[in-house]
Tab-separated table of C-alpha atoms and ligand atoms in Angstrom:
chain	number	residue	atom	x	y	z
A	393	MET	CA	33.332	-22.220	5.045
A	394	ARG	CA	34.707	-19.816	7.730
A	395	ARG	CA	34.666	-21.317	11.147
A	396	CYS	CA	33.116	-19.670	14.243
A	397	VAL	CA	35.701	-19.633	16.662
A	398	ILE	CA	34.446	-18.661	20.227
A	399	SER	CA	37.018	-17.372	22.879
A	400	LEU	CA	36.613	-19.347	26.016
A	401	ALA	CA	38.733	-17.118	28.106
A	402	ALA	CA	36.325	-16.187	30.412
A	403	LEU	CA	35.431	-19.855	30.991
A	404	CYS	CA	38.637	-20.931	32.140
A	405	SER	CA	40.692	-19.612	35.241
A	406	LEU	CA	43.912	-21.336	33.924
A	407	ILE	CA	44.076	-18.901	30.984
A	408	ALA	CA	46.519	-16.191	31.452
A	409	CYS	CA	45.121	-12.864	31.704
A	410	SER	CA	48.454	-11.746	29.921
A	411	ALA	CA	48.770	-8.169	28.731
A	412	HIS	CA	50.732	-9.918	25.857
A	413	ALA	CA	48.550	-11.042	22.661
A	414	GLN	CA	49.001	-14.836	23.336
A	415	PRO	CA	46.286	-17.016	22.020
A	416	PRO	CA	43.960	-18.404	24.754
A	417	LEU	CA	44.794	-21.600	26.220
A	418	LEU	CA	41.687	-23.070	24.750
A	419	GLN	CA	39.488	-22.348	21.720
A	420	SER	CA	36.400	-24.391	20.676
A	421	SER	CA	34.472	-23.916	17.231
A	422	VAL	CA	31.312	-24.399	19.106
A	423	PRO	CA	30.440	-23.296	22.756
A	424	GLY	CA	30.545	-25.524	25.885
A	425	ALA	CA	32.069	-26.433	29.230
A	426	PHE	CA	35.723	-27.060	29.419
A	427	SER	CA	38.448	-27.401	31.670
A	428	VAL	CA	42.369	-28.177	30.939
A	429	ARG	CA	45.022	-29.421	33.163
A	430	TYR	CA	48.654	-29.231	32.473
A	431	LEU	CA	50.884	-31.995	33.613
A	432	THR	CA	54.700	-32.253	32.868
A	433	ASP	CA	54.126	-34.182	29.778
A	434	ARG	CA	50.412	-33.667	28.683
A	435	ALA	CA	47.337	-31.305	28.819
A	436	ILE	CA	44.170	-33.059	29.965
A	437	VAL	CA	41.018	-31.450	28.558
A	438	SER	CA	37.623	-32.186	29.628
A	439	ALA	CA	34.931	-30.929	27.355
A	440	THR	CA	31.193	-31.017	27.165
A	441	VAL	CA	29.699	-29.779	24.053
A	442	ALA	CA	26.310	-29.984	22.672
A	443	ALA	CA	25.716	-29.741	18.927
A	444	PRO	CA	24.101	-26.547	18.027
A	445	GLU	CA	20.339	-26.958	17.243
A	446	GLY	CA	19.574	-27.751	13.487
A	447	SER	CA	23.343	-28.572	12.864
A	448	ASP	CA	24.105	-31.738	11.098
A	449	ALA	CA	27.966	-31.703	12.168
A	450	ALA	CA	29.202	-34.606	13.795
A	451	THR	CA	32.331	-33.075	15.317
A	452	TYR	CA	33.604	-29.451	16.501
A	453	THR	CA	37.069	-28.174	16.529
A	454	LEU	CA	39.153	-27.686	19.551
A	455	ARG	CA	42.398	-25.683	19.724
A	456	VAL	CA	44.539	-26.338	22.711
A	457	ARG	CA	47.886	-24.352	23.602
A	458	LEU	CA	50.947	-26.500	24.485
A	459	PRO	CA	54.536	-25.723	25.352
A	460	GLU	CA	55.836	-27.892	22.634
A	461	ARG	CA	54.622	-29.381	19.564
A	462	VAL	CA	51.906	-32.204	20.217
A	463	GLN	CA	53.178	-35.658	19.768
A	464	TRP	CA	50.349	-37.915	20.862
A	465	GLY	CA	46.827	-37.954	21.964
A	466	TYR	CA	44.055	-40.003	23.561
A	467	LEU	CA	40.409	-39.580	23.172
A	468	GLY	CA	38.888	-41.540	26.199
A	469	ARG	CA	41.398	-44.448	26.453
A	470	GLU	CA	41.701	-44.511	22.647
A	471	LEU	CA	44.914	-43.533	21.131
A	472	LEU	CA	44.446	-41.051	18.319
A	473	PRO	CA	46.259	-41.566	14.816
A	474	GLN	CA	48.883	-38.811	14.038
A	475	ASP	CA	46.595	-37.453	11.471
A	476	ALA	CA	43.787	-36.690	13.960
A	477	PHE	CA	45.522	-33.741	15.406
A	478	GLY	CA	46.946	-30.727	13.595
A	479	TRP	CA	49.744	-28.348	14.881
A	480	ASP	CA	49.427	-24.543	14.578
A	481	ALA	CA	52.992	-23.451	14.995
A	482	THR	CA	52.575	-19.827	15.194
A	483	GLY	CA	49.938	-20.012	18.096
A	484	SER	CA	51.726	-23.130	19.473
A	485	ARG	CA	48.445	-24.880	19.374
A	486	ALA	CA	47.084	-28.326	18.770
A	487	THR	CA	44.110	-28.774	16.794
A	488	VAL	CA	41.697	-31.714	17.087
A	489	ASP	CA	38.116	-32.559	15.935
A	490	LEU	CA	35.970	-33.969	18.667
A	491	PRO	CA	32.639	-35.804	18.641
A	492	PHE	CA	29.845	-33.854	20.466
A	493	GLY	CA	28.975	-34.928	24.194
A	494	THR	CA	31.396	-35.184	26.984
A	495	THR	CA	34.951	-36.340	26.253
A	496	ARG	CA	38.296	-36.396	27.890
A	497	LEU	CA	41.116	-35.624	25.542
A	498	HIS	CA	45.071	-36.305	26.621
A	499	LEU	CA	47.294	-34.425	24.249
A	500	GLY	CA	51.078	-34.947	25.020
A	501	TRP	CA	54.407	-33.596	23.936
A	502	ALA	CA	56.866	-35.552	25.695
A	503	GLY	CA	57.765	-39.209	26.127
A	504	ASP	CA	55.816	-42.243	24.783
A	505	PRO	CA	51.998	-42.019	24.929
A	506	CYS	CA	50.785	-43.754	28.104
A	507	LEU	CA	47.356	-43.929	30.045
A	508	PRO	CA	47.267	-45.249	33.630
A	509	PRO	CA	45.696	-48.697	33.535
A	510	GLU	CA	41.935	-48.582	34.531
A	511	SER	CA	42.225	-51.040	37.246
A	512	ALA	CA	44.205	-54.202	38.641
A	513	GLN	CA	44.086	-56.419	41.305
A	514	VAL	CA	46.924	-56.769	44.121
A	515	PRO	CA	46.772	-60.037	46.046
A	516	LEU	CA	46.640	-59.682	49.693
A	517	MET	CA	48.368	-62.536	51.778
A	518	VAL	CA	48.471	-63.702	55.468
A	519	GLY	CA	51.854	-65.359	55.338
A	520	ALA	CA	51.710	-67.527	52.372
A	521	GLU	CA	47.863	-67.883	52.133
A	522	GLN	CA	45.848	-65.302	50.095
A	523	ALA	CA	43.413	-63.773	52.320
A	524	GLY	CA	41.739	-61.257	49.934
A	525	SER	CA	42.835	-58.890	47.243
A	526	LEU	CA	43.042	-55.191	46.791
A	527	ARG	CA	41.248	-53.488	43.962
A	528	ALA	CA	43.693	-50.817	42.492
A	529	LEU	CA	42.665	-47.646	40.868
A	530	PHE	CA	45.130	-45.539	38.809
A	531	SER	CA	45.505	-41.825	38.292
A	532	LEU	CA	48.519	-40.121	36.419
A	533	GLU	CA	49.835	-39.493	40.032
A	534	GLY	CA	49.707	-42.910	41.346
A	535	MET	CA	47.589	-45.688	42.593
A	536	GLU	CA	45.388	-46.396	45.358
A	537	ALA	CA	44.143	-50.070	46.164
A	538	THR	CA	41.906	-50.983	48.948
A	539	GLY	CA	40.596	-54.332	50.092
A	540	ARG	CA	39.876	-56.460	53.279
A	541	ALA	CA	41.814	-59.521	54.651
A	542	THR	CA	39.236	-61.857	56.122
A	543	GLY	CA	39.901	-64.292	58.882
A	544	ILE	CA	42.563	-62.525	60.802
A	545	GLY	CA	42.873	-60.088	63.709
A	546	PRO	CA	42.669	-58.504	66.077
A	547	GLY	CA	46.508	-58.637	66.647
A	548	ILE	CA	49.717	-56.877	65.665
A	549	ALA	CA	51.682	-57.831	62.474
A	550	ASP	CA	54.310	-56.673	60.049
A	551	ILE	CA	53.247	-55.719	56.610
A	552	SER	CA	55.511	-56.360	53.740
A	553	LEU	CA	55.250	-55.275	50.001
A	554	ALA	CA	56.694	-57.401	47.172
A	555	LEU	CA	57.778	-55.020	44.450
A	556	ALA	CA	57.207	-55.726	40.773
A	557	ASP	CA	59.161	-52.224	40.161
A	558	ASP	CA	61.485	-50.138	41.717
A	559	ILE	CA	59.424	-47.433	43.798
A	560	ASN	CA	60.704	-45.035	46.351
A	561	PRO	CA	59.553	-46.025	49.600
A	562	GLU	CA	58.607	-42.623	50.793
A	563	ALA	CA	56.026	-42.750	48.075
A	564	VAL	CA	54.446	-45.871	49.371
A	565	SER	CA	51.940	-46.084	52.200
A	566	VAL	CA	49.667	-48.829	53.815
A	567	THR	CA	46.603	-47.615	56.088
A	568	ILE	CA	45.233	-50.446	58.042
A	569	ASP	CA	41.760	-49.527	59.588
A	570	SER	CA	42.899	-46.005	60.831
A	571	ALA	CA	46.709	-46.636	61.251
A	572	THR	CA	49.029	-45.670	58.492
A	573	ALA	CA	52.596	-47.043	57.975
A	574	ASP	CA	54.906	-45.074	55.659
A	575	ASP	CA	58.217	-45.941	57.368
A	576	TRP	CA	59.812	-48.907	55.651
A	577	ARG	CA	62.767	-50.957	55.631
A	578	ALA	CA	64.025	-52.426	52.295
A	579	VAL	CA	64.281	-56.350	52.387
A	580	GLU	CA	64.894	-58.670	49.502
A	581	GLY	CA	62.525	-57.945	46.675
A	582	GLY	CA	60.555	-55.578	48.781
A	583	LEU	CA	59.678	-53.592	51.642
A	584	ILE	CA	58.469	-54.195	55.350
A	585	THR	CA	57.035	-51.896	57.823
A	586	ALA	CA	59.765	-50.331	60.275
A	587	ALA	CA	57.303	-51.191	63.234
A	588	PRO	CA	54.388	-53.598	63.914
A	589	LEU	CA	50.810	-52.325	63.112
A	590	ILE	CA	47.787	-52.904	65.023
A	591	ILE	CA	45.265	-54.756	62.900
A	592	GLY	CA	41.647	-55.168	63.858
A	593	PRO	CA	39.153	-58.073	62.857
A	594	ASP	CA	39.088	-58.494	59.389
A	595	PRO	CA	41.137	-55.396	58.650
A	596	LEU	CA	40.516	-53.080	55.560
A	597	LEU	CA	43.945	-52.133	53.820
A	598	THR	CA	44.524	-49.184	51.587
A	599	LEU	CA	47.656	-49.116	49.930
A	600	ARG	CA	48.905	-45.844	48.230
A	601	ALA	CA	51.837	-45.474	45.790
A	602	ARG	CA	52.571	-42.028	44.349
A	603	SER	CA	54.402	-42.381	41.059
A	604	ARG	CA	53.689	-40.819	37.766
A	605	ASN	CA	52.730	-42.636	34.831
A	606	LEU	CA	52.274	-46.139	36.265
A	607	THR	CA	51.323	-48.719	33.671
A	608	ALA	CA	50.611	-51.342	36.257
A	609	SER	CA	50.799	-51.818	39.933
A	610	PRO	CA	54.470	-51.461	41.397
A	611	ILE	CA	53.653	-53.603	44.176
A	612	GLU	CA	52.942	-57.195	43.100
A	613	ARG	CA	51.411	-58.455	46.655
A	614	VAL	CA	50.696	-57.154	50.069
A	615	VAL	CA	51.615	-59.548	52.824
A	616	ILE	CA	50.577	-59.517	56.542
A	617	GLU	CA	53.257	-61.368	58.232
A	618	ASN	CA	53.985	-62.421	61.804
A	619	VAL	CA	50.608	-61.926	63.239
A	620	ARG	CA	50.336	-61.892	66.961
A	621	PRO	CA	47.083	-62.225	68.681
A	622	ALA	CA	46.203	-59.413	71.489
A	623	THR	CA	47.465	-60.387	75.010
A	624	ALA	CA	44.550	-61.621	77.068
A	625	THR	CA	44.011	-60.046	80.489
A	626	SER	CA	42.605	-62.389	82.954
A	627	ARG	CA	39.950	-61.742	85.987
A	628	VAL	CA	41.223	-61.944	89.423
A	629	PRO	CA	39.119	-64.659	91.225
A	630	GLY	CA	36.660	-62.821	93.554
A	631	ASP	CA	38.024	-59.657	92.151
A	632	ALA	CA	40.160	-59.562	95.239
A	633	MET	CA	42.451	-56.816	95.402
A	634	PRO	CA	46.166	-58.247	95.785
A	635	GLU	CA	48.084	-57.474	98.749
A	636	GLY	CA	50.450	-54.362	98.960
A	637	ALA	CA	48.804	-53.039	95.902
A	638	VAL	CA	49.234	-49.322	95.065
A	639	LEU	CA	46.073	-48.024	93.721
A	640	VAL	CA	45.367	-44.856	91.434
A	641	GLU	CA	42.042	-43.946	90.476
A	642	ALA	CA	41.161	-43.787	86.769
A	643	GLU	CA	39.639	-40.479	87.148
A	644	ASP	CA	42.939	-39.170	88.733
A	645	PHE	CA	44.624	-39.259	85.140
A	646	SER	CA	47.383	-36.738	84.919
A	647	ASP	CA	47.209	-36.231	81.281
A	648	ALA	CA	45.143	-36.988	78.256
A	649	GLY	CA	44.894	-36.823	74.535
A	650	GLY	CA	42.229	-37.461	71.583
A	651	THR	CA	38.475	-37.469	72.469
A	652	PRO	CA	38.016	-36.242	76.099
A	653	VAL	CA	36.935	-38.969	78.350
A	654	ARG	CA	33.845	-38.179	80.957
A	655	VAL	CA	34.271	-38.126	84.767
A	656	GLU	CA	31.026	-37.532	86.654
A	657	PRO	CA	31.031	-38.391	90.379
A	658	GLY	CA	28.246	-40.928	90.967
A	659	SER	CA	27.702	-41.723	87.319
A	660	HIS	CA	28.374	-45.620	87.818
A	661	HIS	CA	27.494	-48.247	90.140
A	662	ASP	CA	29.989	-49.080	93.172
A	663	ALA	CA	33.081	-47.058	91.623
A	664	SER	CA	35.905	-46.511	93.951
A	665	GLY	CA	36.237	-42.897	94.708
A	666	ASN	CA	32.632	-42.546	93.730
A	667	ALA	CA	33.683	-41.922	90.142
A	668	CYS	CA	35.399	-43.504	87.042
A	669	VAL	CA	36.423	-42.780	83.767
A	670	PHE	CA	33.797	-43.362	80.879
A	671	THR	CA	33.622	-42.873	77.107
A	672	PHE	CA	37.214	-43.903	76.675
A	673	ILE	CA	37.149	-44.557	72.930
A	674	GLY	CA	39.413	-46.887	71.125
A	675	ASP	CA	40.034	-43.999	68.487
A	676	GLY	CA	43.691	-43.370	69.465
A	677	SER	CA	42.570	-41.355	72.669
A	678	TRP	CA	44.886	-42.048	75.607
A	679	LEU	CA	45.041	-41.371	79.273
A	680	GLU	CA	48.224	-41.326	81.457
A	681	TRP	CA	48.504	-41.851	85.227
A	682	LYS	CA	51.300	-41.200	87.755
A	683	VAL	CA	51.989	-43.923	90.185
A	684	THR	CA	54.375	-43.885	93.203
A	685	LEU	CA	55.974	-47.002	94.182
A	686	PRO	CA	57.510	-47.554	97.712
A	687	THR	CA	60.376	-50.002	96.547
A	688	ASP	CA	62.357	-51.227	93.825
A	689	GLY	CA	61.120	-54.724	92.579
A	690	LEU	CA	58.899	-56.517	90.277
A	691	TRP	CA	55.369	-55.331	89.990
A	692	ASP	CA	52.116	-56.391	88.237
A	693	LEU	CA	49.772	-54.068	86.581
A	694	TYR	CA	46.104	-54.590	87.192
A	695	ALA	CA	42.908	-52.411	85.982
A	696	ARG	CA	39.340	-52.443	87.403
A	697	ALA	CA	37.334	-52.199	84.075
A	698	ALA	CA	33.986	-52.510	82.589
A	699	CYS	CA	32.953	-53.235	78.986
A	700	GLY	CA	29.572	-53.726	77.712
A	701	ASP	CA	30.857	-54.569	74.010
A	702	ILE	CA	32.676	-57.760	73.002
A	703	GLY	CA	35.819	-56.445	74.368
A	704	ALA	CA	38.325	-53.503	74.129
A	705	TRP	CA	41.828	-53.086	73.184
A	706	ARG	CA	44.379	-50.862	74.566
A	707	VAL	CA	48.113	-50.249	74.081
A	708	ILE	CA	49.918	-49.836	77.459
A	709	SER	CA	53.236	-47.962	78.116
A	710	VAL	CA	55.158	-47.597	80.958
A	711	ASP	CA	57.428	-44.438	81.518
A	712	GLY	CA	57.235	-44.058	77.664
A	713	GLU	CA	58.142	-47.495	76.573
A	714	THR	CA	55.738	-50.273	75.667
A	715	PRO	CA	56.922	-53.565	77.211
A	716	ALA	CA	56.920	-56.665	75.252
A	717	GLY	CA	53.330	-58.264	75.161
A	718	LEU	CA	51.507	-54.842	76.021
A	719	GLU	CA	51.687	-53.550	72.300
A	720	LEU	CA	47.753	-54.768	72.249
A	721	VAL	CA	46.071	-55.881	75.188
A	722	GLU	CA	42.556	-57.003	75.266
A	723	PHE	CA	39.941	-56.467	77.864
A	724	PRO	CA	36.733	-58.932	77.781
A	725	GLY	CA	33.082	-57.852	77.859
A	726	THR	CA	32.186	-57.863	81.488
A	727	GLY	CA	28.295	-57.731	80.642
A	728	GLY	CA	27.800	-53.943	80.980
A	729	TRP	CA	28.999	-50.632	81.496
A	730	ALA	CA	28.791	-50.749	85.324
A	731	ARG	CA	25.597	-48.977	85.379
A	732	GLY	CA	24.387	-51.895	87.410
A	733	PRO	CA	26.076	-54.175	89.833
A	734	GLY	CA	28.803	-57.185	89.111
A	735	GLN	CA	30.025	-55.376	85.792
A	736	TRP	CA	33.283	-53.767	87.132
A	737	TRP	CA	36.069	-56.744	86.900
A	738	LEU	CA	39.508	-56.706	88.168
A	739	MET	CA	41.676	-57.749	85.508
A	740	ARG	CA	45.306	-58.824	85.744
A	741	ILE	CA	47.593	-57.470	82.807
A	742	THR	CA	51.165	-58.809	83.615
A	743	GLY	CA	52.706	-61.418	85.685
A	744	GLY	CA	49.833	-64.186	85.562
A	745	GLU	CA	50.018	-67.531	83.636
A	746	GLY	CA	50.772	-66.939	79.887
A	747	GLN	CA	50.857	-63.253	80.372
A	748	PRO	CA	53.592	-60.854	79.794
A	749	GLY	CA	56.224	-60.831	82.661
A	750	PRO	CA	56.046	-58.625	85.605
A	751	LEU	CA	57.263	-55.102	85.304
A	752	GLU	CA	60.947	-54.453	86.847
A	753	LEU	CA	60.272	-50.919	88.429
A	754	ALA	CA	62.378	-48.912	90.792
A	755	ALA	CA	60.943	-46.866	93.722
A	756	GLY	CA	59.418	-43.714	93.072
A	757	GLU	CA	57.068	-42.157	90.418
A	758	HIS	CA	56.310	-43.902	87.024
A	759	THR	CA	53.872	-42.934	84.164
A	760	ILE	CA	51.404	-45.402	82.989
A	761	ARG	CA	49.649	-44.760	79.588
A	762	MET	CA	46.983	-46.391	78.034
A	763	ARG	CA	45.944	-45.784	74.528
A	764	GLY	CA	42.613	-46.839	73.156
A	765	VAL	CA	42.551	-48.695	69.698
A	766	LEU	CA	40.261	-50.580	67.272
A	767	ASP	CA	37.198	-48.533	68.183
A	768	ARG	CA	35.873	-50.049	71.328
A	769	HIS	CA	35.057	-48.175	74.571
A	770	LEU	CA	36.344	-49.198	78.079
A	771	ASN	CA	34.972	-47.751	81.343
A	772	MET	CA	37.820	-47.779	84.043
A	773	ASP	CA	37.631	-47.258	87.628
A	774	TYR	CA	41.162	-47.697	88.902
A	775	LEU	CA	44.609	-49.142	88.136
A	776	LEU	CA	46.742	-51.114	90.372
A	777	LEU	CA	50.532	-52.014	90.650
A	778	ALA	CA	51.021	-54.886	93.021
A	779	PRO	CA	54.210	-56.656	94.144
A	780	HIS	CA	54.785	-59.675	91.920
B	1069	LIG	CA1	37.562	-44.635	90.424
């Protein structure tokens, strides 16, 4: 019986419109919807073909052009026996009979037959304790694994990866909440982040590894190490302004980035200078202030702030450097956003009991930057630098 071969050239954008008389990339004995994708070792064909009305055939025939002779094939996740496909050397085409319906076919011409695993679990540790696991999904280009660590954060921490296989560190990244680490140092048996990461409460982690033809996770486990809690600010008794303090209004910021903050005179209750900064979001947005100090010496940083949430977190840097302990600073909830009285609190950030030490600063202009992290808003009225 002569088969009715229907050219699908018009259906497939991958089919070269060559002037040379090459056979099309795909030919099917029954029309349907097809796509074909070529990788370095295989072609992957997705096909949806319905049995013709009145036909009692169980299969149809697909011809797929390959650069080299077909060596192996998978139908779905099932390895096809060698006699399941033929080879038309003249047209450089593999021939395979497929069942009607929706199928996915891999036809390989190089290497050993392999399919990425369907899924895997990668343990997520906090120190030596398991705090969760990442569910890994694979593609031919790599792996993506996601999961949550429970019972930790907020704080800062290092992330290390125990490796099951050699992998190029440049092909690996970890995203925690919204921050991504892709700069690694090699340590024995694995990798560790080059800089600490901020982690939120019960952080969500996504591990990505770009590597072709993985047969298992190249990462044996993910470890959150050296967890340091956020540095707590302390409310100044009576919100009394310390002596000799240099004040800079929050609304007089000199530079800003990210989501614009709002400043509207008279917007909030009892604001110094009749204005404050609000809608200062913890989405990586930042503000910068210039402060001019009269003398060299040890200075402490304060901020008058209001937070109607459970608290808010900021990264604070001075003249472009983040002093130890200011990598993650926690402001408490003050009972409201200062639309009413008693909700602006003067918070001490350095030099208090159990706090990071005072800042050693020379006379002259300095730049203070605050960057919002972990999604929480903070309203700010002013900053102070006061002699320690
Ligand atoms: Ca103000």
